[in-house]
CSV table of C-alpha atoms in Angstrom, one decimal:
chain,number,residue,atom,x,y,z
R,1,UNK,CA,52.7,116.4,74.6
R,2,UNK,CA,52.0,116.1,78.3
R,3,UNK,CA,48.9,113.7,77.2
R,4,UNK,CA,51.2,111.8,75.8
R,5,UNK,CA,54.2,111.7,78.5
R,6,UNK,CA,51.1,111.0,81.2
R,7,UNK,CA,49.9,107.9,78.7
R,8,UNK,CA,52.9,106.1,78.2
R,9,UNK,CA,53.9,106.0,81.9
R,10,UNK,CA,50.1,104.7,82.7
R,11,UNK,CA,51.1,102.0,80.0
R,12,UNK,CA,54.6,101.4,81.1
R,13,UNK,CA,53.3,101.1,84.6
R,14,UNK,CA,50.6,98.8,83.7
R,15,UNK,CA,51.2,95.0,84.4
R,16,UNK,CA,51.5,92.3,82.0
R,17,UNK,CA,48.4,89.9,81.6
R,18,UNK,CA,51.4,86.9,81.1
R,19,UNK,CA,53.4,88.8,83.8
R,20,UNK,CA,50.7,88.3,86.4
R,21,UNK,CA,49.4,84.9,85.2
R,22,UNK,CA,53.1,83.6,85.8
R,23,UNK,CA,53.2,85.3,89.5
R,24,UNK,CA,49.8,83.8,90.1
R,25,UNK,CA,51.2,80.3,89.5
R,26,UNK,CA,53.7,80.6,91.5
R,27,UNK,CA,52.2,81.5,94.2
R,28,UNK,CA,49.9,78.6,94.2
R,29,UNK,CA,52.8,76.5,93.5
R,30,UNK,CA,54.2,77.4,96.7
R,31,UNK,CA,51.0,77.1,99.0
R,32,UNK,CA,50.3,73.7,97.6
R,33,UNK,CA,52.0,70.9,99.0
R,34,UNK,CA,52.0,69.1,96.1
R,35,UNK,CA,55.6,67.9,95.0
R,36,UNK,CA,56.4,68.2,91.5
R,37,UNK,CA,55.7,70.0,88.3
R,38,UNK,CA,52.5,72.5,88.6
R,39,UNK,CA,49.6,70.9,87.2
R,40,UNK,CA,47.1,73.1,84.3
R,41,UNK,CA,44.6,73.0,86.9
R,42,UNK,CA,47.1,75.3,89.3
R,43,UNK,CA,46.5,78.3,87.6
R,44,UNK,CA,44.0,81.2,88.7
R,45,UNK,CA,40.5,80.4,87.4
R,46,UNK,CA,37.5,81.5,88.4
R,47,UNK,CA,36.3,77.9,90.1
R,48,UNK,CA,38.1,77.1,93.0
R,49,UNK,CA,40.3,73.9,92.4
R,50,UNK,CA,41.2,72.1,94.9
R,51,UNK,CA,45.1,70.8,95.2
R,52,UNK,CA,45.7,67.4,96.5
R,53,UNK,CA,48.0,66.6,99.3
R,54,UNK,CA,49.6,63.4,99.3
R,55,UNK,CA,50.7,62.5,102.8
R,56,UNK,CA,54.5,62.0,103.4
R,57,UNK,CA,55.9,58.1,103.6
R,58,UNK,CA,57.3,57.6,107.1
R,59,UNK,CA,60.9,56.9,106.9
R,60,UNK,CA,62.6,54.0,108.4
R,61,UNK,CA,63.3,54.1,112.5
R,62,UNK,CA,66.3,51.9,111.9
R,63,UNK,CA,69.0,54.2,110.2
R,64,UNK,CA,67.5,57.2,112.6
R,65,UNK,CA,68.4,55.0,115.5
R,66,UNK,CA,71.5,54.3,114.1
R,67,UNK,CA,72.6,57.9,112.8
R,68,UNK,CA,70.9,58.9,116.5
R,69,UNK,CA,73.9,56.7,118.3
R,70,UNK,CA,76.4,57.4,116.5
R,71,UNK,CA,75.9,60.9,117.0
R,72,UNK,CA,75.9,60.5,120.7
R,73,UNK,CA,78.9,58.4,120.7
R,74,UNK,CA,80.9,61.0,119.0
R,75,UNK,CA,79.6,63.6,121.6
R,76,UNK,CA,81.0,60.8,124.5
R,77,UNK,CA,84.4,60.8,122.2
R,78,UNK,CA,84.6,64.7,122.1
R,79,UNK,CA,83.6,64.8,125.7
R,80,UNK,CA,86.3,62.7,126.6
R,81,UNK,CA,89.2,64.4,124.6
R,82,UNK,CA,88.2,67.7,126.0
R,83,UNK,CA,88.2,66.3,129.5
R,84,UNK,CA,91.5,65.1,128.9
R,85,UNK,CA,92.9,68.1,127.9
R,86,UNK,CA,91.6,70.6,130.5
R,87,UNK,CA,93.0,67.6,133.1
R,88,UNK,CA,96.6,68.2,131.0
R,89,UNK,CA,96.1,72.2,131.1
R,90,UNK,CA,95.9,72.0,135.0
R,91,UNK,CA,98.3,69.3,135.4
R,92,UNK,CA,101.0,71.8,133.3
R,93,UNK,CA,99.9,74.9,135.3
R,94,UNK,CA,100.7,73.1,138.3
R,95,UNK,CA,103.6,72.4,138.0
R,96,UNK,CA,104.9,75.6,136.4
R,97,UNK,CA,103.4,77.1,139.5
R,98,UNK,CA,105.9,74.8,141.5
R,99,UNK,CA,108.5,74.9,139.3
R,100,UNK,CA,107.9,79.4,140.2
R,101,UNK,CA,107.9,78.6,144.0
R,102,UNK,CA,111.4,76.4,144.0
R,103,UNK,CA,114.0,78.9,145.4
R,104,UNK,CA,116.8,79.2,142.7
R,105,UNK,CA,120.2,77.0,143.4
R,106,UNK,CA,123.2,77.6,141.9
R,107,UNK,CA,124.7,74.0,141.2
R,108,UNK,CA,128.2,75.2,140.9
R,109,UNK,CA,128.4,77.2,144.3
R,110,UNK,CA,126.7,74.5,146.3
R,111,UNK,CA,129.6,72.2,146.8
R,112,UNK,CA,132.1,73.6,149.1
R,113,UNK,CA,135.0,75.3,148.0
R,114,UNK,CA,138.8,73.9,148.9
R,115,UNK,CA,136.8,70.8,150.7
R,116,UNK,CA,135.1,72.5,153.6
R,117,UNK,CA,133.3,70.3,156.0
R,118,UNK,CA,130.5,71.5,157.9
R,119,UNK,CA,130.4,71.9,161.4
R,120,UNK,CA,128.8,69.2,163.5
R,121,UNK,CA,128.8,70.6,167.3
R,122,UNK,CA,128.3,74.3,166.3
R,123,UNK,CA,127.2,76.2,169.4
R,124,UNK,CA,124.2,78.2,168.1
R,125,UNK,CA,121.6,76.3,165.9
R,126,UNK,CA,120.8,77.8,162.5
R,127,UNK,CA,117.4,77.7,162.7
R,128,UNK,CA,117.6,79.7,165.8
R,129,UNK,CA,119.3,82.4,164.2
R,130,UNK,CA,119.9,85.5,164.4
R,131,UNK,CA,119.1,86.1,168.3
R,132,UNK,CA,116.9,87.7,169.5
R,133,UNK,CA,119.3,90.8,171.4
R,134,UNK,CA,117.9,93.9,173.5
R,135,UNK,CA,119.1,97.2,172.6
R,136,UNK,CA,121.8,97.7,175.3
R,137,UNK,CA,124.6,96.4,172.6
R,138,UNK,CA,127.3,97.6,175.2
R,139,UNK,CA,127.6,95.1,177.3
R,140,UNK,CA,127.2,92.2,174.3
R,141,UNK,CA,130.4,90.2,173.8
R,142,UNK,CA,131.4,90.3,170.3
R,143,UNK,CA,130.3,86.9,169.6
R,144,UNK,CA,127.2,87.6,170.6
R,145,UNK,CA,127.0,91.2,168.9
R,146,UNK,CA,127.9,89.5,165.8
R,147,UNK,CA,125.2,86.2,166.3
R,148,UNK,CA,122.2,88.9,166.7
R,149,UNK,CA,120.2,91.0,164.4
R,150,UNK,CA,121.7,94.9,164.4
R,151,UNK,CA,119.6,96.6,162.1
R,152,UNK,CA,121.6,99.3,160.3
R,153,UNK,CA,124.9,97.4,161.1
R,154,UNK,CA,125.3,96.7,157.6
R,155,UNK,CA,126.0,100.3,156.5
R,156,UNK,CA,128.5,100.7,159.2
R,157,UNK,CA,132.2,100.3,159.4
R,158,UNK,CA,132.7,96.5,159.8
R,159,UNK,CA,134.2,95.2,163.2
R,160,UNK,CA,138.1,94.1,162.8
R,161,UNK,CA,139.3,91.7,164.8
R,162,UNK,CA,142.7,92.2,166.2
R,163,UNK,CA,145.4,89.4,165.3
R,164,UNK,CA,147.3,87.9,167.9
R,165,UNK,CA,150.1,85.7,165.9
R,166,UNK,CA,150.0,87.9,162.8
R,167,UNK,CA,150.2,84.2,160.8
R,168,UNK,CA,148.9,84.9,157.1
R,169,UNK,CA,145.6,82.8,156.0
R,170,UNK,CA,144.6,84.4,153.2
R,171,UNK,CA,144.7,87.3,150.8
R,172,UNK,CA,142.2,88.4,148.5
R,173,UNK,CA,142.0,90.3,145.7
R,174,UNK,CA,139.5,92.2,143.7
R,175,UNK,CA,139.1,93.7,140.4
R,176,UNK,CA,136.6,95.7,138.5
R,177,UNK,CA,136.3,98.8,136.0
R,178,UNK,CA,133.4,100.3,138.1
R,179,UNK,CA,134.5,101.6,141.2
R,180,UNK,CA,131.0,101.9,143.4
R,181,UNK,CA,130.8,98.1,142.6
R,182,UNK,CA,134.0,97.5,143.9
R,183,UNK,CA,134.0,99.2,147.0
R,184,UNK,CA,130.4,98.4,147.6
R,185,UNK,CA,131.4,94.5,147.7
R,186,UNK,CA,134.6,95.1,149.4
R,187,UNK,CA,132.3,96.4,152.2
R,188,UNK,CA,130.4,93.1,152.0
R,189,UNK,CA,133.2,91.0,152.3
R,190,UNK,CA,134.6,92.7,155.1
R,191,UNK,CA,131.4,92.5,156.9
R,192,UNK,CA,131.3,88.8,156.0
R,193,UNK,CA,135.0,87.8,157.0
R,194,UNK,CA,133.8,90.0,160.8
R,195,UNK,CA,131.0,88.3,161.1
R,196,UNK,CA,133.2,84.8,161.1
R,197,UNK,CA,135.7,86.0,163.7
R,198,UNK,CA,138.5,86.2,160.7
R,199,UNK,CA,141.4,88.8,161.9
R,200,UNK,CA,141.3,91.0,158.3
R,201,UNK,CA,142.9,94.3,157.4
R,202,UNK,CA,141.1,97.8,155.8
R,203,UNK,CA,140.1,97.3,151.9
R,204,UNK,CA,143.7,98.5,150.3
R,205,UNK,CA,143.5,100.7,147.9
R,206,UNK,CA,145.9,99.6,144.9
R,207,UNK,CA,147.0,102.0,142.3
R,208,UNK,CA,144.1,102.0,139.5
R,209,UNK,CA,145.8,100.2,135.8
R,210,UNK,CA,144.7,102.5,132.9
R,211,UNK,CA,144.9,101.7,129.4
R,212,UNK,CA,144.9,103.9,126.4
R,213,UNK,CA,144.5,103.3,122.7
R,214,UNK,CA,144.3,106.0,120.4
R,215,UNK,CA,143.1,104.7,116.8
R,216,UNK,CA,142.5,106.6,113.6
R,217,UNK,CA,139.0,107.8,113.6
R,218,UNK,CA,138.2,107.7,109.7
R,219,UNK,CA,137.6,103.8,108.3
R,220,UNK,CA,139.9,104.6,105.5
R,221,UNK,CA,143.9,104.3,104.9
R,222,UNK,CA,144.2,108.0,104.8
R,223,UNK,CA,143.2,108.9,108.5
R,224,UNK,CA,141.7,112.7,109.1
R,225,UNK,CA,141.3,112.6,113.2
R,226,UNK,CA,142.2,110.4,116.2
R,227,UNK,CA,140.0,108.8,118.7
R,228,UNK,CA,141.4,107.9,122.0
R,229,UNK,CA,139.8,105.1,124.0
R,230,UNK,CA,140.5,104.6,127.8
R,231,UNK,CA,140.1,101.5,130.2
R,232,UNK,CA,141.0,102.0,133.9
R,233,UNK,CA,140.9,98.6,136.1
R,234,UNK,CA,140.9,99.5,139.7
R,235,UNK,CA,142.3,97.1,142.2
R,236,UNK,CA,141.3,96.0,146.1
R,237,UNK,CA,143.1,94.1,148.6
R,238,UNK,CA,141.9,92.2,152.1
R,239,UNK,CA,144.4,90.1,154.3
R,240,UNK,CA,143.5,87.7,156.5
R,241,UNK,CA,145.0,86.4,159.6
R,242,UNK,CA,145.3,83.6,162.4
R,243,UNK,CA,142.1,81.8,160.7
R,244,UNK,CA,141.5,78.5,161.0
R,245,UNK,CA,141.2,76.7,157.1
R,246,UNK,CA,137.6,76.2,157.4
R,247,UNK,CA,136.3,79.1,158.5
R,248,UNK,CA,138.5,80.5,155.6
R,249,UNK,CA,137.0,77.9,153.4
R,250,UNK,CA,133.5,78.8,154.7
R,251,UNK,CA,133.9,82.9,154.0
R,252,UNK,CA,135.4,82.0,150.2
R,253,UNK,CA,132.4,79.9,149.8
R,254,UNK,CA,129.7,82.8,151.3
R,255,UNK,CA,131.9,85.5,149.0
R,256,UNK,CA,131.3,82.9,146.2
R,257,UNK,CA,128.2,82.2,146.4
R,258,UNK,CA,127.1,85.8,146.5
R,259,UNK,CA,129.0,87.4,143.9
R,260,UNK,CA,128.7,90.7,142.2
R,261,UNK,CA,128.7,91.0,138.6
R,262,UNK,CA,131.1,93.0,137.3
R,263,UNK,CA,133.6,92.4,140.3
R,264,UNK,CA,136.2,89.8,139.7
R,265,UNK,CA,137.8,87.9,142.5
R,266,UNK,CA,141.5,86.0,143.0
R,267,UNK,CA,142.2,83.8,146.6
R,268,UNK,CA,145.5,83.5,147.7
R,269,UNK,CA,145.8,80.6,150.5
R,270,UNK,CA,148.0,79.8,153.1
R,271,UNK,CA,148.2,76.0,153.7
R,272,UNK,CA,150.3,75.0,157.3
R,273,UNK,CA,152.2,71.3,156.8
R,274,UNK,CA,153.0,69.3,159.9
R,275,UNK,CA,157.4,68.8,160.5
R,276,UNK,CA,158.4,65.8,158.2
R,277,UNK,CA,156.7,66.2,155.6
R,278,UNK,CA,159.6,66.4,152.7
R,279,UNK,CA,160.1,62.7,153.9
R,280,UNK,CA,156.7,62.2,153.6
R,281,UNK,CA,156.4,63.0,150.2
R,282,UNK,CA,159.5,61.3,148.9
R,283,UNK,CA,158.9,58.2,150.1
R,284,UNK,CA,155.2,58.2,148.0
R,285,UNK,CA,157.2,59.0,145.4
R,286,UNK,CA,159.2,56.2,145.6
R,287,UNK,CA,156.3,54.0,146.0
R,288,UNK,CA,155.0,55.8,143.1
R,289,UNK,CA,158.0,54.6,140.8
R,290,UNK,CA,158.3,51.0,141.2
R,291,UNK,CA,158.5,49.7,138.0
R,292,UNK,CA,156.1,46.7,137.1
R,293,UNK,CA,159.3,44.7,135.7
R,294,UNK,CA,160.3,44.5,139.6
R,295,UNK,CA,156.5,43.4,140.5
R,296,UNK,CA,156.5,41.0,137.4
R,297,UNK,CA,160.1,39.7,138.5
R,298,UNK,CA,158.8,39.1,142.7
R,299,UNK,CA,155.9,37.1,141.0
R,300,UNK,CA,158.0,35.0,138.9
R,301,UNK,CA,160.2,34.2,141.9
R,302,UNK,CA,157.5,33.3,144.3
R,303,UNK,CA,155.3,30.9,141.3
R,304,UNK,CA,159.0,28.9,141.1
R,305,UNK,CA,159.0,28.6,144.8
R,306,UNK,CA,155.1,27.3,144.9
R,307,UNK,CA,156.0,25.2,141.9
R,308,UNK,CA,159.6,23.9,143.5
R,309,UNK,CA,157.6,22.6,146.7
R,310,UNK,CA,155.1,20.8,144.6
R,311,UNK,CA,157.8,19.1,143.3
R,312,UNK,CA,159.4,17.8,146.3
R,313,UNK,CA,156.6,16.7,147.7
R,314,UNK,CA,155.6,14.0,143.9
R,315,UNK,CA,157.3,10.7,145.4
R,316,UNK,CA,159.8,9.5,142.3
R,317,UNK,CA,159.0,6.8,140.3
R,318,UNK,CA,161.5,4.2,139.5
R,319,UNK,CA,162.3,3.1,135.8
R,320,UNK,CA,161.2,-0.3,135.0
């Protein structure tokens, strides 16, 4: 039995005579360079055959030369449009860089509020502010106190300006449901109004609205608990006196321009009119209401007269 097992692997093992003959052609086949179907004389023999090489036609320098340019005009092409879009790339980056660098502008707080008009012979330039002060801040007038650089200043009480005439300007009032806003922008405001020599009073302190709703707390008809849900609106005040309209104009517009979200605002003006003007008014009224049948009437009556001295002036012509 083992004879046997040891025979048939020697003859399993052992290779094909039609096996190798094939893998002999082949292999010739594929070291001749000879194009086409294997010829009888490819196969192994004992006598060395030898295998004819045909030599390659050359092919035609024309369509190479052609194929060669139009491969390089499509690299110029490719060239181009990637040129063009790196220059579009940069060009884009550019301007989103300038577009970063532009200081933001709000459009509908650059116009001046109640027609202000800016000063033309201010006493201290702009860009020359704020100036340059020494530390001895006893002996600076208030103008100049307030026209300098103090720093800490703005976490102190602002200055208040005493009112001479007691003549109201202007009242202000503030609103908001969070009261560290509230009083942290009343504290601007004050500060701003001092800086501008405006006469103002403390921040008032008006009694706080609450509102309470109590609703069932179940979504169904048949309710099993109450909710209660409470609102409380607290409430500032700031009057100002003996101002001059401008500046009054200018501190709305500063207020307004830098204001706190969450805070609302209402302006209550004062607006002085000079002796006379009731009379004033009702005569552009009156002006106001005359009727175009009374215009259409006066230039009726003045086209007869233009037409009546025509007339006069024709010489009459006597009847045959």
């Amino acid at each position: 039995m083992l004879r046997a097992a040891i025979r048939r692997a020697t003859i399993t093992t052992r290779p094909c005579p039609a096996t190798s003959r094939l893998s002999a052609a082949r292999w010739s086949r594929y070291n001749s360079t000879v194009t086409g179907a294997p010829s009888e004389e490819a196969g192994p023999s004992k006598q060395s055959a030898k295998p004819t090489v045909s030599k390659p036609t050359e092919a035609p320098t024309k369509p190479t030369e052609a194929a060669t340019e139009e491969v390089v005009l499509s690299d110029k092409q490719v060239d181009v449009q990637l040129n063009d879009a790196l220059l579009g790339a940069l060009q884009d980056m550019q301007l989103e860089v300038t577009e970063q660098e532009k200081p933001l502008v709000v459009d509908a707080f650059d116009g001046p509020v109640f027609e202000a008009i800016p000063p033309t012979n201010s006493k201290y330039d702009p860009v020359n502010l704020p100036i340059a002060q020494e530390r001895d801040y006893v002996h600076a007038s208030e103008e100049e106190w307030h026209a300098s650089l103090v720093h800490g200043r703005s976490s102190l009480i602002p200055h208040q300006h005493k009112p001479i005439y007691r003549i109201p300007a202007a009242t202000l009032h503030l609103r908001s449901h969070h009261q560290k806003l509230l009083d942290f922008y009343a504290h601007f405001v004050s500060h701003a109004a001092a800086s501008l020599g405006i006469p103002i009073s403390r921040v008032v302190h008006l009694p706080t609205q609450r509102s309470l709703w109590t609703v069932p707390r179940s979504p169904f008809a048949h309710k099993k608990s109450q909710e209660n849900f409470e609102r409380r609106t607290h409430k500032r005040a700031i009057k100002a006196w003996d101002a001059d309209p401008e500046v009054v104009d200018r501190w709305f517009q500063y207020i307004r321009q830098h204001a706190m979200g969450g805070v609302g605002m209402r302006a209550l003006r004062w607006s002085r009119m000079p002796l006379g003007v009731g009379a004033t008014h009702l005569q552009q009224v009156k002006q106001a209401l005359t009727t175009p049948q009374a215009q259409m009437k006066k230039l009726a009556d003045k086209i007869v007269k233009e037409e009546a001295k025509k007339s006069s002036a024709v010489a009459p012509t006597q009847a045959s």
